Amino acid sequence: MRPEESNDVTPVETQAAAHLVTAATIPVRDMACESCVEAIEEILGGLPGVEEVRVSLEEGRVQVRYDEGVVTSGRLADALRAERFEVGTPSTEVRK
């Protein structure tokens, strides 16, 4: 491969590497039924950058995997608050 061909690929690879998958756990205090679970899955699943949503009604929490370059844990929590859910502070873990 010629050096100039190599340079064409590098910026794309560098840009893709900048986005990290992050996992957030968000406490939701007032989930009462399966309708709440479905609503939360729809609310968060519809946000750009969200890759996976898991809701635990029994544990009162939501686990979300998302692209931190597109959406933040604060935005996830705010989306739930906007729909009148009582949400605690998200805890996050960055994954590569």
PDB file of N, CA and C in Angstrom:
ATOM      1  N   MET A   1       0.851  -1.173   0.000  1.00  0.00           N
ATOM      2  CA  MET A   1       0.000   0.000   0.000  1.00  0.00           C
ATOM      3  C   MET A   1       0.892   1.228   0.000  1.00  0.00           C
ATOM      4  N   ARG A   2       0.529   2.196  -0.805  1.00  0.00           N
ATOM      5  CA  ARG A   2       1.299   3.435  -0.864  1.00  0.00           C
ATOM      6  C   ARG A   2       0.970   4.302   0.334  1.00  0.00           C
ATOM      7  N   PRO A   3       1.898   5.124   0.810  1.00  0.00           N
ATOM      8  CA  PRO A   3       1.655   5.981   1.988  1.00  0.00           C
ATOM      9  C   PRO A   3       0.449   6.887   1.838  1.00  0.00           C
ATOM     10  N   GLU A   4       0.210   7.435   0.623  1.00  0.00           N
ATOM     11  CA  GLU A   4      -0.940   8.329   0.472  1.00  0.00           C
ATOM     12  C   GLU A   4      -2.273   7.596   0.636  1.00  0.00           C
ATOM     13  N   GLU A   5      -2.337   6.293   0.298  1.00  0.00           N
ATOM     14  CA  GLU A   5      -3.556   5.510   0.529  1.00  0.00           C
ATOM     15  C   GLU A   5      -3.784   5.316   2.018  1.00  0.00           C
ATOM     16  N   SER A   6      -2.719   5.079   2.734  1.00  0.00           N
ATOM     17  CA  SER A   6      -2.804   4.890   4.175  1.00  0.00           C
ATOM     18  C   SER A   6      -3.358   6.135   4.866  1.00  0.00           C
ATOM     19  N   ASN A   7      -2.956   7.315   4.409  1.00  0.00           N
ATOM     20  CA  ASN A   7      -3.415   8.566   5.016  1.00  0.00           C
ATOM     21  C   ASN A   7      -4.914   8.777   4.826  1.00  0.00           C
ATOM     22  N   ASP A   8      -5.479   8.249   3.764  1.00  0.00           N
ATOM     23  CA  ASP A   8      -6.910   8.402   3.526  1.00  0.00           C
ATOM     24  C   ASP A   8      -7.739   7.665   4.575  1.00  0.00           C
ATOM     25  N   VAL A   9      -7.216   6.593   5.139  1.00  0.00           N
ATOM     26  CA  VAL A   9      -7.959   5.764   6.072  1.00  0.00           C
ATOM     27  C   VAL A   9      -7.812   6.251   7.515  1.00  0.00           C
ATOM     28  N   THR A  10      -6.689   6.772   7.870  1.00  0.00           N
ATOM     29  CA  THR A  10      -6.379   7.128   9.251  1.00  0.00           C
ATOM     30  C   THR A  10      -7.386   8.069   9.907  1.00  0.00           C
ATOM     31  N   PRO A  11      -7.808   9.187   9.276  1.00  0.00           N
ATOM     32  CA  PRO A  11      -8.750  10.076   9.973  1.00  0.00           C
ATOM     33  C   PRO A  11     -10.068   9.407  10.350  1.00  0.00           C
ATOM     34  N   VAL A  12     -10.571   8.520   9.500  1.00  0.00           N
ATOM     35  CA  VAL A  12     -11.824   7.828   9.794  1.00  0.00           C
ATOM     36  C   VAL A  12     -11.639   6.916  11.000  1.00  0.00           C
ATOM     37  N   GLU A  13     -10.542   6.178  11.050  1.00  0.00           N
ATOM     38  CA  GLU A  13     -10.273   5.291  12.171  1.00  0.00           C
ATOM     39  C   GLU A  13     -10.123   6.081  13.463  1.00  0.00           C
ATOM     40  N   THR A  14      -9.456   7.215  13.406  1.00  0.00           N
ATOM     41  CA  THR A  14      -9.255   8.050  14.591  1.00  0.00           C
ATOM     42  C   THR A  14     -10.589   8.602  15.081  1.00  0.00           C
ATOM     43  N   GLN A  15     -11.436   9.044  14.180  1.00  0.00           N
ATOM     44  CA  GLN A  15     -12.735   9.585  14.566  1.00  0.00           C
ATOM     45  C   GLN A  15     -13.607   8.519  15.209  1.00  0.00           C
ATOM     46  N   ALA A  16     -13.623   7.319  14.667  1.00  0.00           N
ATOM     47  CA  ALA A  16     -14.442   6.240  15.225  1.00  0.00           C
ATOM     48  C   ALA A  16     -13.964   5.858  16.615  1.00  0.00           C
ATOM     49  N   ALA A  17     -12.651   5.896  16.841  1.00  0.00           N
ATOM     50  CA  ALA A  17     -12.110   5.509  18.135  1.00  0.00           C
ATOM     51  C   ALA A  17     -12.467   6.508  19.228  1.00  0.00           C
ATOM     52  N   ALA A  18     -12.827   7.745  18.860  1.00  0.00           N
ATOM     53  CA  ALA A  18     -13.135   8.777  19.843  1.00  0.00           C
ATOM     54  C   ALA A  18     -14.445   8.495  20.584  1.00  0.00           C
ATOM     55  N   HIS A  19     -15.340   7.701  20.006  1.00  0.00           N
ATOM     56  CA  HIS A  19     -16.622   7.407  20.635  1.00  0.00           C
ATOM     57  C   HIS A  19     -16.505   6.179  21.524  1.00  0.00           C
ATOM     58  N   LEU A  20     -16.848   6.364  22.785  1.00  0.00           N
ATOM     59  CA  LEU A  20     -16.766   5.268  23.740  1.00  0.00           C
ATOM     60  C   LEU A  20     -18.162   4.825  24.144  1.00  0.00           C
ATOM     61  N   VAL A  21     -18.332   3.532  24.243  1.00  0.00           N
ATOM     62  CA  VAL A  21     -19.595   3.005  24.743  1.00  0.00           C
ATOM     63  C   VAL A  21     -19.567   3.134  26.256  1.00  0.00           C
ATOM     64  N   THR A  22     -20.603   3.710  26.794  1.00  0.00           N
ATOM     65  CA  THR A  22     -20.711   3.924  28.228  1.00  0.00           C
ATOM     66  C   THR A  22     -21.946   3.202  28.737  1.00  0.00           C
ATOM     67  N   ALA A  23     -21.842   2.662  29.927  1.00  0.00           N
ATOM     68  CA  ALA A  23     -22.985   2.022  30.567  1.00  0.00           C
ATOM     69  C   ALA A  23     -23.401   2.880  31.751  1.00  0.00           C
ATOM     70  N   ALA A  24     -24.683   3.178  31.838  1.00  0.00           N
ATOM     71  CA  ALA A  24     -25.212   3.946  32.963  1.00  0.00           C
ATOM     72  C   ALA A  24     -26.284   3.134  33.664  1.00  0.00           C
ATOM     73  N   THR A  25     -26.300   3.253  34.985  1.00  0.00           N
ATOM     74  CA  THR A  25     -27.387   2.697  35.788  1.00  0.00           C
ATOM     75  C   THR A  25     -28.130   3.885  36.380  1.00  0.00           C
ATOM     76  N   ILE A  26     -29.424   3.943  36.103  1.00  0.00           N
ATOM     77  CA  ILE A  26     -30.243   5.070  36.537  1.00  0.00           C
ATOM     78  C   ILE A  26     -31.322   4.560  37.484  1.00  0.00           C
ATOM     79  N   PRO A  27     -31.313   5.024  38.739  1.00  0.00           N
ATOM     80  CA  PRO A  27     -32.388   4.646  39.659  1.00  0.00           C
ATOM     81  C   PRO A  27     -33.700   5.339  39.259  1.00  0.00           C
ATOM     82  N   VAL A  28     -34.780   4.581  39.221  1.00  0.00           N
ATOM     83  CA  VAL A  28     -36.105   5.137  38.941  1.00  0.00           C
ATOM     84  C   VAL A  28     -37.016   4.675  40.071  1.00  0.00           C
ATOM     85  N   ARG A  29     -37.451   5.597  40.904  1.00  0.00           N
ATOM     86  CA  ARG A  29     -38.150   5.257  42.146  1.00  0.00           C
ATOM     87  C   ARG A  29     -39.635   4.928  41.994  1.00  0.00           C
ATOM     88  N   ASP A  30     -40.255   5.393  40.949  1.00  0.00           N
ATOM     89  CA  ASP A  30     -41.714   5.256  40.881  1.00  0.00           C
ATOM     90  C   ASP A  30     -42.213   4.347  39.757  1.00  0.00           C
ATOM     91  N   MET A  31     -41.421   3.361  39.373  1.00  0.00           N
ATOM     92  CA  MET A  31     -41.910   2.385  38.384  1.00  0.00           C
ATOM     93  C   MET A  31     -42.852   1.431  39.105  1.00  0.00           C
ATOM     94  N   ALA A  32     -44.050   1.248  38.546  1.00  0.00           N
ATOM     95  CA  ALA A  32     -45.034   0.427  39.243  1.00  0.00           C
ATOM     96  C   ALA A  32     -45.524  -0.787  38.453  1.00  0.00           C
ATOM     97  N   CYS A  33     -45.343  -0.783  37.138  1.00  0.00           N
ATOM     98  CA  CYS A  33     -45.918  -1.867  36.342  1.00  0.00           C
ATOM     99  C   CYS A  33     -45.193  -2.018  35.009  1.00  0.00           C
ATOM    100  N   GLU A  34     -45.629  -2.990  34.253  1.00  0.00           N
ATOM    101  CA  GLU A  34     -45.020  -3.252  32.947  1.00  0.00           C
ATOM    102  C   GLU A  34     -45.215  -2.079  31.980  1.00  0.00           C
ATOM    103  N   SER A  35     -46.272  -1.299  32.162  1.00  0.00           N
ATOM    104  CA  SER A  35     -46.472  -0.121  31.308  1.00  0.00           C
ATOM    105  C   SER A  35     -45.344   0.886  31.508  1.00  0.00           C
ATOM    106  N   CYS A  36     -44.886   1.018  32.748  1.00  0.00           N
ATOM    107  CA  CYS A  36     -43.747   1.898  33.045  1.00  0.00           C
ATOM    108  C   CYS A  36     -42.485   1.383  32.352  1.00  0.00           C
ATOM    109  N   VAL A  37     -42.277   0.083  32.418  1.00  0.00           N
ATOM    110  CA  VAL A  37     -41.108  -0.539  31.782  1.00  0.00           C
ATOM    111  C   VAL A  37     -41.125  -0.253  30.285  1.00  0.00           C
ATOM    112  N   GLU A  38     -42.255  -0.471  29.653  1.00  0.00           N
ATOM    113  CA  GLU A  38     -42.379  -0.238  28.216  1.00  0.00           C
ATOM    114  C   GLU A  38     -42.171   1.234  27.866  1.00  0.00           C
ATOM    115  N   ALA A  39     -42.722   2.125  28.680  1.00  0.00           N
ATOM    116  CA  ALA A  39     -42.564   3.561  28.439  1.00  0.00           C
ATOM    117  C   ALA A  39     -41.094   3.971  28.521  1.00  0.00           C
ATOM    118  N   ILE A  40     -40.387   3.475  29.538  1.00  0.00           N
ATOM    119  CA  ILE A  40     -38.967   3.810  29.706  1.00  0.00           C
ATOM    120  C   ILE A  40     -38.142   3.263  28.549  1.00  0.00           C
ATOM    121  N   GLU A  41     -38.426   2.042  28.130  1.00  0.00           N
ATOM    122  CA  GLU A  41     -37.713   1.467  26.988  1.00  0.00           C
ATOM    123  C   GLU A  41     -37.926   2.308  25.736  1.00  0.00           C
ATOM    124  N   GLU A  42     -39.142   2.784  25.548  1.00  0.00           N
ATOM    125  CA  GLU A  42     -39.456   3.605  24.376  1.00  0.00           C
ATOM    126  C   GLU A  42     -38.791   4.973  24.457  1.00  0.00           C
ATOM    127  N   ILE A  43     -38.860   5.607  25.623  1.00  0.00           N
ATOM    128  CA  ILE A  43     -38.271   6.938  25.812  1.00  0.00           C
ATOM    129  C   ILE A  43     -36.770   6.898  25.557  1.00  0.00           C
ATOM    130  N   LEU A  44     -36.069   6.012  26.249  1.00  0.00           N
ATOM    131  CA  LEU A  44     -34.612   5.967  26.135  1.00  0.00           C
ATOM    132  C   LEU A  44     -34.164   5.335  24.826  1.00  0.00           C
ATOM    133  N   GLY A  45     -34.860   4.294  24.390  1.00  0.00           N
ATOM    134  CA  GLY A  45     -34.499   3.629  23.143  1.00  0.00           C
ATOM    135  C   GLY A  45     -34.643   4.525  21.925  1.00  0.00           C
ATOM    136  N   GLY A  46     -35.455   5.562  22.028  1.00  0.00           N
ATOM    137  CA  GLY A  46     -35.657   6.485  20.919  1.00  0.00           C
ATOM    138  C   GLY A  46     -34.632   7.603  20.846  1.00  0.00           C
ATOM    139  N   LEU A  47     -33.755   7.696  21.833  1.00  0.00           N
ATOM    140  CA  LEU A  47     -32.741   8.746  21.822  1.00  0.00           C
ATOM    141  C   LEU A  47     -31.559   8.347  20.943  1.00  0.00           C
ATOM    142  N   PRO A  48     -31.029   9.288  20.164  1.00  0.00           N
ATOM    143  CA  PRO A  48     -29.842   8.997  19.362  1.00  0.00           C
ATOM    144  C   PRO A  48     -28.671   8.581  20.254  1.00  0.00           C
ATOM    145  N   GLY A  49     -27.935   7.582  19.833  1.00  0.00           N
ATOM    146  CA  GLY A  49     -26.764   7.133  20.571  1.00  0.00           C
ATOM    147  C   GLY A  49     -27.026   6.010  21.555  1.00  0.00           C
ATOM    148  N   VAL A  50     -28.293   5.730  21.853  1.00  0.00           N
ATOM    149  CA  VAL A  50     -28.622   4.660  22.799  1.00  0.00           C
ATOM    150  C   VAL A  50     -28.571   3.325  22.067  1.00  0.00           C
ATOM    151  N   GLU A  51     -27.806   2.391  22.620  1.00  0.00           N
ATOM    152  CA  GLU A  51     -27.628   1.086  21.995  1.00  0.00           C
ATOM    153  C   GLU A  51     -28.468  -0.004  22.648  1.00  0.00           C
ATOM    154  N   GLU A  52     -28.678   0.098  23.967  1.00  0.00           N
ATOM    155  CA  GLU A  52     -29.417  -0.951  24.679  1.00  0.00           C
ATOM    156  C   GLU A  52     -30.039  -0.372  25.941  1.00  0.00           C
ATOM    157  N   VAL A  53     -31.260  -0.814  26.242  1.00  0.00           N
ATOM    158  CA  VAL A  53     -31.961  -0.400  27.461  1.00  0.00           C
ATOM    159  C   VAL A  53     -32.472  -1.652  28.157  1.00  0.00           C
ATOM    160  N   ARG A  54     -32.145  -1.778  29.438  1.00  0.00           N
ATOM    161  CA  ARG A  54     -32.656  -2.886  30.265  1.00  0.00           C
ATOM    162  C   ARG A  54     -33.293  -2.289  31.505  1.00  0.00           C
ATOM    163  N   VAL A  55     -34.552  -2.602  31.696  1.00  0.00           N
ATOM    164  CA  VAL A  55     -35.297  -2.058  32.831  1.00  0.00           C
ATOM    165  C   VAL A  55     -35.575  -3.175  33.827  1.00  0.00           C
ATOM    166  N   SER A  56     -35.259  -2.933  35.090  1.00  0.00           N
ATOM    167  CA  SER A  56     -35.576  -3.889  36.151  1.00  0.00           C
ATOM    168  C   SER A  56     -36.616  -3.260  37.064  1.00  0.00           C
ATOM    169  N   LEU A  57     -37.844  -3.706  36.904  1.00  0.00           N
ATOM    170  CA  LEU A  57     -38.943  -3.222  37.735  1.00  0.00           C
ATOM    171  C   LEU A  57     -38.700  -3.583  39.193  1.00  0.00           C
ATOM    172  N   GLU A  58     -38.238  -4.806  39.436  1.00  0.00           N
ATOM    173  CA  GLU A  58     -38.011  -5.292  40.796  1.00  0.00           C
ATOM    174  C   GLU A  58     -36.930  -4.498  41.526  1.00  0.00           C
ATOM    175  N   GLU A  59     -35.861  -4.131  40.812  1.00  0.00           N
ATOM    176  CA  GLU A  59     -34.746  -3.415  41.434  1.00  0.00           C
ATOM    177  C   GLU A  59     -34.883  -1.898  41.329  1.00  0.00           C
ATOM    178  N   GLY A  60     -35.863  -1.433  40.572  1.00  0.00           N
ATOM    179  CA  GLY A  60     -36.089  -0.005  40.434  1.00  0.00           C
ATOM    180  C   GLY A  60     -34.944   0.722  39.758  1.00  0.00           C
ATOM    181  N   ARG A  61     -34.436   0.112  38.683  1.00  0.00           N
ATOM    182  CA  ARG A  61     -33.328   0.750  37.978  1.00  0.00           C
ATOM    183  C   ARG A  61     -33.382   0.447  36.492  1.00  0.00           C
ATOM    184  N   VAL A  62     -32.677   1.289  35.756  1.00  0.00           N
ATOM    185  CA  VAL A  62     -32.568   1.142  34.309  1.00  0.00           C
ATOM    186  C   VAL A  62     -31.085   1.108  33.966  1.00  0.00           C
ATOM    187  N   GLN A  63     -30.693   0.156  33.150  1.00  0.00           N
ATOM    188  CA  GLN A  63     -29.318   0.091  32.660  1.00  0.00           C
ATOM    189  C   GLN A  63     -29.334   0.427  31.176  1.00  0.00           C
ATOM    190  N   VAL A  64     -28.453   1.341  30.799  1.00  0.00           N
ATOM    191  CA  VAL A  64     -28.421   1.829  29.423  1.00  0.00           C
ATOM    192  C   VAL A  64     -26.990   1.775  28.901  1.00  0.00           C
ATOM    193  N   ARG A  65     -26.823   1.241  27.697  1.00  0.00           N
ATOM    194  CA  ARG A  65     -25.537   1.322  26.996  1.00  0.00           C
ATOM    195  C   ARG A  65     -25.715   2.356  25.889  1.00  0.00           C
ATOM    196  N   TYR A  66     -24.774   3.309  25.818  1.00  0.00           N
ATOM    197  CA  TYR A  66     -24.921   4.401  24.863  1.00  0.00           C
ATOM    198  C   TYR A  66     -23.570   4.927  24.417  1.00  0.00           C
ATOM    199  N   ASP A  67     -23.585   5.674  23.332  1.00  0.00           N
ATOM    200  CA  ASP A  67     -22.391   6.306  22.794  1.00  0.00           C
ATOM    201  C   ASP A  67     -22.250   7.670  23.457  1.00  0.00           C
ATOM    202  N   GLU A  68     -21.231   7.805  24.286  1.00  0.00           N
ATOM    203  CA  GLU A  68     -21.013   9.038  25.039  1.00  0.00           C
ATOM    204  C   GLU A  68     -20.736  10.239  24.127  1.00  0.00           C
ATOM    205  N   GLY A  69     -20.322   9.989  22.901  1.00  0.00           N
ATOM    206  CA  GLY A  69     -20.104  11.075  21.950  1.00  0.00           C
ATOM    207  C   GLY A  69     -21.394  11.631  21.379  1.00  0.00           C
ATOM    208  N   VAL A  70     -22.508  10.946  21.622  1.00  0.00           N
ATOM    209  CA  VAL A  70     -23.798  11.346  21.061  1.00  0.00           C
ATOM    210  C   VAL A  70     -24.770  11.821  22.142  1.00  0.00           C
ATOM    211  N   VAL A  71     -24.775  11.156  23.281  1.00  0.00           N
ATOM    212  CA  VAL A  71     -25.726  11.468  24.352  1.00  0.00           C
ATOM    213  C   VAL A  71     -25.021  11.287  25.702  1.00  0.00           C
ATOM    214  N   THR A  72     -25.488  11.991  26.713  1.00  0.00           N
ATOM    215  CA  THR A  72     -24.887  11.907  28.043  1.00  0.00           C
ATOM    216  C   THR A  72     -25.844  11.244  29.033  1.00  0.00           C
ATOM    217  N   SER A  73     -25.305  10.801  30.155  1.00  0.00           N
ATOM    218  CA  SER A  73     -26.161  10.203  31.188  1.00  0.00           C
ATOM    219  C   SER A  73     -27.150  11.229  31.727  1.00  0.00           C
ATOM    220  N   GLY A  74     -26.736  12.478  31.796  1.00  0.00           N
ATOM    221  CA  GLY A  74     -27.643  13.535  32.239  1.00  0.00           C
ATOM    222  C   GLY A  74     -28.817  13.712  31.300  1.00  0.00           C
ATOM    223  N   ARG A  75     -28.568  13.607  30.011  1.00  0.00           N
ATOM    224  CA  ARG A  75     -29.641  13.713  29.013  1.00  0.00           C
ATOM    225  C   ARG A  75     -30.599  12.526  29.131  1.00  0.00           C
ATOM    226  N   LEU A  76     -30.052  11.333  29.421  1.00  0.00           N
ATOM    227  CA  LEU A  76     -30.908  10.158  29.621  1.00  0.00           C
ATOM    228  C   LEU A  76     -31.847  10.375  30.801  1.00  0.00           C
ATOM    229  N   ALA A  77     -31.285  10.834  31.919  1.00  0.00           N
ATOM    230  CA  ALA A  77     -32.089  11.086  33.122  1.00  0.00           C
ATOM    231  C   ALA A  77     -33.117  12.182  32.867  1.00  0.00           C
ATOM    232  N   ASP A  78     -32.705  13.239  32.180  1.00  0.00           N
ATOM    233  CA  ASP A  78     -33.627  14.342  31.883  1.00  0.00           C
ATOM    234  C   ASP A  78     -34.793  13.883  31.010  1.00  0.00           C
ATOM    235  N   ALA A  79     -34.531  12.963  30.086  1.00  0.00           N
ATOM    236  CA  ALA A  79     -35.605  12.447  29.223  1.00  0.00           C
ATOM    237  C   ALA A  79     -36.656  11.724  30.056  1.00  0.00           C
ATOM    238  N   LEU A  80     -36.217  10.995  31.073  1.00  0.00           N
ATOM    239  CA  LEU A  80     -37.171  10.310  31.957  1.00  0.00           C
ATOM    240  C   LEU A  80     -37.906  11.302  32.849  1.00  0.00           C
ATOM    241  N   ARG A  81     -37.182  12.281  33.365  1.00  0.00           N
ATOM    242  CA  ARG A  81     -37.830  13.314  34.200  1.00  0.00           C
ATOM    243  C   ARG A  81     -38.896  14.077  33.413  1.00  0.00           C
ATOM    244  N   ALA A  82     -38.620  14.330  32.150  1.00  0.00           N
ATOM    245  CA  ALA A  82     -39.580  15.054  31.308  1.00  0.00           C
ATOM    246  C   ALA A  82     -40.897  14.298  31.163  1.00  0.00           C
ATOM    247  N   GLU A  83     -40.833  12.982  31.352  1.00  0.00           N
ATOM    248  CA  GLU A  83     -42.034  12.154  31.287  1.00  0.00           C
ATOM    249  C   GLU A  83     -42.578  11.833  32.681  1.00  0.00           C
ATOM    250  N   ARG A  84     -42.130  12.599  33.670  1.00  0.00           N
ATOM    251  CA  ARG A  84     -42.641  12.533  35.054  1.00  0.00           C
ATOM    252  C   ARG A  84     -42.171  11.335  35.867  1.00  0.00           C
ATOM    253  N   PHE A  85     -41.063  10.717  35.476  1.00  0.00           N
ATOM    254  CA  PHE A  85     -40.493   9.657  36.306  1.00  0.00           C
ATOM    255  C   PHE A  85     -39.591  10.298  37.361  1.00  0.00           C
ATOM    256  N   GLU A  86     -39.577   9.731  38.549  1.00  0.00           N
ATOM    257  CA  GLU A  86     -38.714  10.209  39.631  1.00  0.00           C
ATOM    258  C   GLU A  86     -37.373   9.475  39.511  1.00  0.00           C
ATOM    259  N   VAL A  87     -36.368  10.215  39.084  1.00  0.00           N
ATOM    260  CA  VAL A  87     -35.080   9.633  38.706  1.00  0.00           C
ATOM    261  C   VAL A  87     -33.976  10.095  39.649  1.00  0.00           C
ATOM    262  N   GLY A  88     -33.126   9.158  40.063  1.00  0.00           N
ATOM    263  CA  GLY A  88     -31.957   9.486  40.876  1.00  0.00           C
ATOM    264  C   GLY A  88     -30.765   9.823  39.993  1.00  0.00           C
ATOM    265  N   THR A  89     -29.617  10.001  40.607  1.00  0.00           N
ATOM    266  CA  THR A  89     -28.389  10.325  39.889  1.00  0.00           C
ATOM    267  C   THR A  89     -27.823   9.081  39.202  1.00  0.00           C
ATOM    268  N   PRO A  90     -27.562   9.175  37.899  1.00  0.00           N
ATOM    269  CA  PRO A  90     -27.005   8.023  37.186  1.00  0.00           C
ATOM    270  C   PRO A  90     -25.562   7.743  37.616  1.00  0.00           C
ATOM    271  N   SER A  91     -25.197   6.469  37.651  1.00  0.00           N
ATOM    272  CA  SER A  91     -23.797   6.095  37.815  1.00  0.00           C
ATOM    273  C   SER A  91     -23.347   5.536  36.476  1.00  0.00           C
ATOM    274  N   THR A  92     -22.104   5.837  36.098  1.00  0.00           N
ATOM    275  CA  THR A  92     -21.634   5.451  34.763  1.00  0.00           C
ATOM    276  C   THR A  92     -20.337   4.663  34.816  1.00  0.00           C
ATOM    277  N   GLU A  93     -20.124   3.907  33.753  1.00  0.00           N
ATOM    278  CA  GLU A  93     -18.904   3.121  33.575  1.00  0.00           C
ATOM    279  C   GLU A  93     -18.567   3.147  32.094  1.00  0.00           C
ATOM    280  N   VAL A  94     -17.370   3.629  31.765  1.00  0.00           N
ATOM    281  CA  VAL A  94     -16.950   3.698  30.367  1.00  0.00           C
ATOM    282  C   VAL A  94     -16.398   2.344  29.949  1.00  0.00           C
ATOM    283  N   ARG A  95     -16.836   1.910  28.771  1.00  0.00           N
ATOM    284  CA  ARG A  95     -16.362   0.642  28.200  1.00  0.00           C
ATOM    285  C   ARG A  95     -15.817   0.912  26.813  1.00  0.00           C
ATOM    286  N   LYS A  96     -14.809   0.169  26.431  1.00  0.00           N
ATOM    287  CA  LYS A  96     -14.249   0.343  25.087  1.00  0.00           C
ATOM    288  C   LYS A  96     -14.860  -0.654  24.138  1.00  0.00           C
TER     289      LYS A  96
END
